[in-house]
Structure formats: C-alpha cells, structure tokens
GROMACS .gro file of C-alpha atoms in nm:
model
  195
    1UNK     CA    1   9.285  11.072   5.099
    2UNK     CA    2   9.360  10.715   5.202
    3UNK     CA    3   9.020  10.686   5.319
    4UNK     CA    4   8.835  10.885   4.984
    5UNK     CA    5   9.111  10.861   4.712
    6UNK     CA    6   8.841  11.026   4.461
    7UNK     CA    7   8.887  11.343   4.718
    8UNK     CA    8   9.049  11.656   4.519
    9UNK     CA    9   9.354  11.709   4.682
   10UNK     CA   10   9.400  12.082   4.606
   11UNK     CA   11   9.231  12.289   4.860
   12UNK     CA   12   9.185  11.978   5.112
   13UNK     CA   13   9.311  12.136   5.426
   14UNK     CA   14   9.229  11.816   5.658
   15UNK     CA   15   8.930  11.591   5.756
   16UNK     CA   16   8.797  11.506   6.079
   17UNK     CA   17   8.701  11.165   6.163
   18UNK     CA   18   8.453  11.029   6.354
   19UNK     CA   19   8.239  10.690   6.407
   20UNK     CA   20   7.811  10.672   6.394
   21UNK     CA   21   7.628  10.406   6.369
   22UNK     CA   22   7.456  10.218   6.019
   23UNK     CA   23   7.120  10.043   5.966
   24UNK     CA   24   7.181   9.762   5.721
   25UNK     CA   25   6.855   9.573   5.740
   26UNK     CA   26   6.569   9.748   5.789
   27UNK     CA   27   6.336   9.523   5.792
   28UNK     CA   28   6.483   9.287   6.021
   29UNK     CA   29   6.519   9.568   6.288
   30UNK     CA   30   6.173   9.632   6.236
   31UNK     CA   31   6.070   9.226   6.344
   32UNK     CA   32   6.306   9.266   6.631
   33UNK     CA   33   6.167   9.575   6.706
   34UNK     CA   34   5.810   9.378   6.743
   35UNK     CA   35   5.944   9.077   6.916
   36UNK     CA   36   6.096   9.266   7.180
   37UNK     CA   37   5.767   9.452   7.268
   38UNK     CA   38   5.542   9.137   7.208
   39UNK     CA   39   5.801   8.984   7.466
   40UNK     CA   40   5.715   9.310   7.698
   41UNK     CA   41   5.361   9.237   7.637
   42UNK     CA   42   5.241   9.438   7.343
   43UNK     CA   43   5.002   9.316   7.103
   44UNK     CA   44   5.163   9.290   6.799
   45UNK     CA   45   4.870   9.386   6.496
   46UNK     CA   46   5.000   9.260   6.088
   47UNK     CA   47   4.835   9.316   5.812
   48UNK     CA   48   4.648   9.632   5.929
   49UNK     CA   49   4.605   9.975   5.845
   50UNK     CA   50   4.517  10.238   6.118
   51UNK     CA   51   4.167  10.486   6.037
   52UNK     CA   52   4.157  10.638   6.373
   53UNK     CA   53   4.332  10.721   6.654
   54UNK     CA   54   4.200  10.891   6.959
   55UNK     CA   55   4.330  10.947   7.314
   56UNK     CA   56   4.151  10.637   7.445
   57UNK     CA   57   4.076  10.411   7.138
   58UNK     CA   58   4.175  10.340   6.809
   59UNK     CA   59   4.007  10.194   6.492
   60UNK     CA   60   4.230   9.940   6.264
   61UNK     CA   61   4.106   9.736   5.966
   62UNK     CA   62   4.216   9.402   5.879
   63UNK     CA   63   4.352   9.422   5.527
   64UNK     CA   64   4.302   9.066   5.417
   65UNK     CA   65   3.964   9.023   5.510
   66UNK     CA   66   3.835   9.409   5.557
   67UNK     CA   67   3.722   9.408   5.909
   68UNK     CA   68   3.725   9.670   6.116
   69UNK     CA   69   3.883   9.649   6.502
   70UNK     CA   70   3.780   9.841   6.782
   71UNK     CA   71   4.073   9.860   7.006
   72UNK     CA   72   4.133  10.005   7.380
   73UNK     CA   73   4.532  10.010   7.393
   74UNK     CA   74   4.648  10.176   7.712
   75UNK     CA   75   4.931  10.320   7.537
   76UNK     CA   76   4.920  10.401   7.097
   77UNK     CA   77   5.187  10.569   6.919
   78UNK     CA   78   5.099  10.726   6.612
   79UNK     CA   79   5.462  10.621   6.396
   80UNK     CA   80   5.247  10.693   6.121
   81UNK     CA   81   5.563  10.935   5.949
   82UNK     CA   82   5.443  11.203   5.716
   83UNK     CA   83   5.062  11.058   5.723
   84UNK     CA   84   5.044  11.120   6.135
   85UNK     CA   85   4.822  11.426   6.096
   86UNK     CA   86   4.611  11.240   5.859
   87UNK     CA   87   4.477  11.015   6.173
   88UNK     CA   88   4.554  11.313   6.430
   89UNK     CA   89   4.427  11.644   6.245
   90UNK     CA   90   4.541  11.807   6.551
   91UNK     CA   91   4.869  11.717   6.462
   92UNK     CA   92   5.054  12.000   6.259
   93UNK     CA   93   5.326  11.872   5.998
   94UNK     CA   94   5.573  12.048   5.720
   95UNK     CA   95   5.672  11.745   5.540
   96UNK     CA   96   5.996  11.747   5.352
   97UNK     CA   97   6.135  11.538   5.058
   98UNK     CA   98   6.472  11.442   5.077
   99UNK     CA   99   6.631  11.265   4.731
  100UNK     CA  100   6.933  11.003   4.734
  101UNK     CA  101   7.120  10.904   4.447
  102UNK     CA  102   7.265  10.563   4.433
  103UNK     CA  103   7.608  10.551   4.231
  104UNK     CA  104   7.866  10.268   4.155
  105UNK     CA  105   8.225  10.282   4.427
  106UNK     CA  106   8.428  10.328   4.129
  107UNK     CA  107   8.322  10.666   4.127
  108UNK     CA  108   8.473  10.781   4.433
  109UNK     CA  109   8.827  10.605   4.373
  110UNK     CA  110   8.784  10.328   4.612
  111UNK     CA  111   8.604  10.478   4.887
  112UNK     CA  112   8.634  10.335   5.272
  113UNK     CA  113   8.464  10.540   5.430
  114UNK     CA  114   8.120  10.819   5.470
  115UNK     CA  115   8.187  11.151   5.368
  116UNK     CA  116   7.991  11.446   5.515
  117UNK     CA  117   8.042  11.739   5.251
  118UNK     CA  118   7.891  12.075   5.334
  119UNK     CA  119   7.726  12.211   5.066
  120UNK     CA  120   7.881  12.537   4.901
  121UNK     CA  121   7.747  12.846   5.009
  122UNK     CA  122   7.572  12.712   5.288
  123UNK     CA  123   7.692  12.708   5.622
  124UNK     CA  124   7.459  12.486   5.800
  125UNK     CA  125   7.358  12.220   5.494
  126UNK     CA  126   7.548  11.889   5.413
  127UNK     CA  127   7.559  11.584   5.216
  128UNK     CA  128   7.617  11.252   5.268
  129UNK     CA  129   7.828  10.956   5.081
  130UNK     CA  130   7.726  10.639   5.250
  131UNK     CA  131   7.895  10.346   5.065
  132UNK     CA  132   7.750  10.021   5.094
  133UNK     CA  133   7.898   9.615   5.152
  134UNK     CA  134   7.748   9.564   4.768
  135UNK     CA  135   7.982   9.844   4.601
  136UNK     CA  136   7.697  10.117   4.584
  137UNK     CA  137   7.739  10.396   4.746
  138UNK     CA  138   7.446  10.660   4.825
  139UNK     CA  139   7.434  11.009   4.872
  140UNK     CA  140   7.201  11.244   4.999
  141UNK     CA  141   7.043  11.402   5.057
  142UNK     CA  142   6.833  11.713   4.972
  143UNK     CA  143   6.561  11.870   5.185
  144UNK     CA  144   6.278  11.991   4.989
  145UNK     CA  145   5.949  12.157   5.146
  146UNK     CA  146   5.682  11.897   4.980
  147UNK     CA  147   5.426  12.088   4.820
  148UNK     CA  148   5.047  11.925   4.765
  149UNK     CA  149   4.904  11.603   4.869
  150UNK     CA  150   5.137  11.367   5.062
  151UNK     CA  151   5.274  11.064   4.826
  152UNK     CA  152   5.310  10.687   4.889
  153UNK     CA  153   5.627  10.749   4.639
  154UNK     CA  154   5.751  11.064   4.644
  155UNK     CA  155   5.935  11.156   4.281
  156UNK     CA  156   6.317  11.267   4.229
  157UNK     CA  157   6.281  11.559   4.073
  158UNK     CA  158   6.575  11.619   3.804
  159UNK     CA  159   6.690  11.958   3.991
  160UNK     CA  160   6.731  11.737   4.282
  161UNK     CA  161   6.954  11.497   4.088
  162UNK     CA  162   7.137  11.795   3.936
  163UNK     CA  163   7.194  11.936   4.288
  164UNK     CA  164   7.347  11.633   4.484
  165UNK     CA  165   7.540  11.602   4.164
  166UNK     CA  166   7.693  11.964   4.197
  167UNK     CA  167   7.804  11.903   4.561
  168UNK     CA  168   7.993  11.563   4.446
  169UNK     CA  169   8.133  11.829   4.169
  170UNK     CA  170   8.275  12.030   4.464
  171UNK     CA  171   8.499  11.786   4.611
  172UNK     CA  172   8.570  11.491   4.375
  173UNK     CA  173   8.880  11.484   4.099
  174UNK     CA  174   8.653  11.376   3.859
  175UNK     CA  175   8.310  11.521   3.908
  176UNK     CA  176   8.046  11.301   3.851
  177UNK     CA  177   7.790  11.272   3.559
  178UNK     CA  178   7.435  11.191   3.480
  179UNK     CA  179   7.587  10.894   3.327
  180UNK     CA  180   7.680  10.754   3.715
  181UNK     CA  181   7.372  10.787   3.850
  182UNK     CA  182   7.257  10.406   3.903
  183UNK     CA  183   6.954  10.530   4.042
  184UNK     CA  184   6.776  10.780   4.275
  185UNK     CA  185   6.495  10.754   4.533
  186UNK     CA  186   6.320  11.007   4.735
  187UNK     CA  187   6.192  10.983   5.113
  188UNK     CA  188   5.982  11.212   5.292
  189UNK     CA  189   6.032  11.342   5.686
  190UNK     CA  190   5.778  11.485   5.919
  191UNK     CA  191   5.919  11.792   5.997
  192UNK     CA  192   5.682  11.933   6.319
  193UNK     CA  193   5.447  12.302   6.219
  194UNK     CA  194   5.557  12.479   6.511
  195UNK     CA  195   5.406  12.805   6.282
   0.00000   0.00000   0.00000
C-alpha cells in the first residue's frame, strides 16, 4: 500500500514485487537501433516503404521521389508487425487489438510503482498500470481478435474502455470513471496462425 496507496485494502492479502525493464523513448531506441547495425555494416534505407519481399530480393520505393529499388540484401527481415503477411502471403497472422487508457496519477493515490492486476474471473489474463515521469499513468491492456481489414489506427472501442475500467474497479478505493479517462489508444500485435 506504500507503493499503490489507491489499492483497496480489504481483501489485499499481499503483493509480490518484482523489477522489468521500461522503454521511455521509442524513437530514439529505434535510431540507435539503426546506428548500431549501419556500424555492423547494414544499409540503413529512410524514407521507404517495402512492396515485396522474396527469399533473395526485395522491392522498396522511395517515398519522396517515387522510385522504385531493386535490392539483393543477403539477409531481410520482414518487422513489418501486423502488415508482414501483406508482403509474405505465405505468412499466416491472427492480429489482435489491444486498447490502453491513459489516466491522470491522482487517480491511483500517488502511485510508485506498476501494478499487474489479474482480471476477475480469469485465471490467465492481466492488466497493467504503468505510470509515467509526466504524472500519466497507462493501463492496458485488452486483447481483442481484430476483425476485417488491418488499420493504420486501430479504434478504442467503448466496451474496451468500459472493460479496463472494470478491472481498475476491482482493486482501487475509489473506482475510476469515464470522467478520468485522459485518453485511450489502441495497438495491434501479430499474433502467429498456427490453425
């Protein structure tokens, strides 16, 4: 309770604790990412979209001027997400929607830590409270078959919003409202078809 203050104490039994590790620029992780293998000797391609990719060659176009490049890379990895079986039909995916809510810190009493609360009446599901350095905290997240065409920006459906809600109700001493919700954003995961 030290930790999560906003934590109902009746019922708590105990907690466990334990230490992972957190992203907090993306982006920069990405250029460091690309550094690191242009400094291993990989050609490092901007502004460019991928049409094909086959086992020996792969077809990019330039997005600024709308060329198109043949290339021959030795190795290609195809960290194309949720689109991967749109360059590799061969590829088999079950993509899945999973919604975050963004909320204020005063919500959860002064919260100093991540929370990991399994969702009621579900042994094997759980949601996460990750609170930010800027005094927002997320939480997430759901895990939704997607249905249809694949997205660029998946929505947040309101049954979504309603659900993260209700496991926040579960635990908290003052359950959270619609009225909290700063925001919400949706992602999408490329689960494998393994059929």
């Amino acid at each position: 309770l030290d930790l999560a203050p906003g934590l109902r104490s009746e019922g708590l039994r105990g907690g466990q604790l334990s230490f992972d590790g957190q992203l907090v620029d993306d982006a920069r992780f990405v250029v460091g990412l690309a550094r690191t293998a242009a400094a291993h000797g990989a050609s490092v391609l901007t502004r460019c979209a991928a049409e094909e990719l086959h086992g020996d060659r792969a077809v990019v176009r330039d997005r600024i001027t709308g060329s198109a490049l043949q290339l021959r890379p030795r190795v290609t990895v195809n960290a194309t997400g949720v689109w991967a079986q749109e360059l590799v039909p061969q590829v088999k995916l079950l993509p899945s929607r999973g919604t975050h809510l963004v909320l204020d810190e005063r919500v959860f009493g002064g919260l100093r830590s991540a929370l990991t609360i399994p969702v009621p009446g579900d042994a094997s599901r759980f949601t996460l409270v990750l609170p930010q350095q800027d005094g927002r905290v997320y939480v997430g997240l759901t895990d939704e078959p997607l249905q249809g065409p694949t997205p660029d920006v998946p929505p947040v459906p309101e049954h979504d919003v309603d659900f993260l809600l209700g496991v926040l109700g579960s635990v908290l001493a003052e359950p959270p409202g619609r009225g909290d919700v700063a925001g919400a954003y949706a992602g999408l995961r490329p689960l494998l078809d393994a059929g």
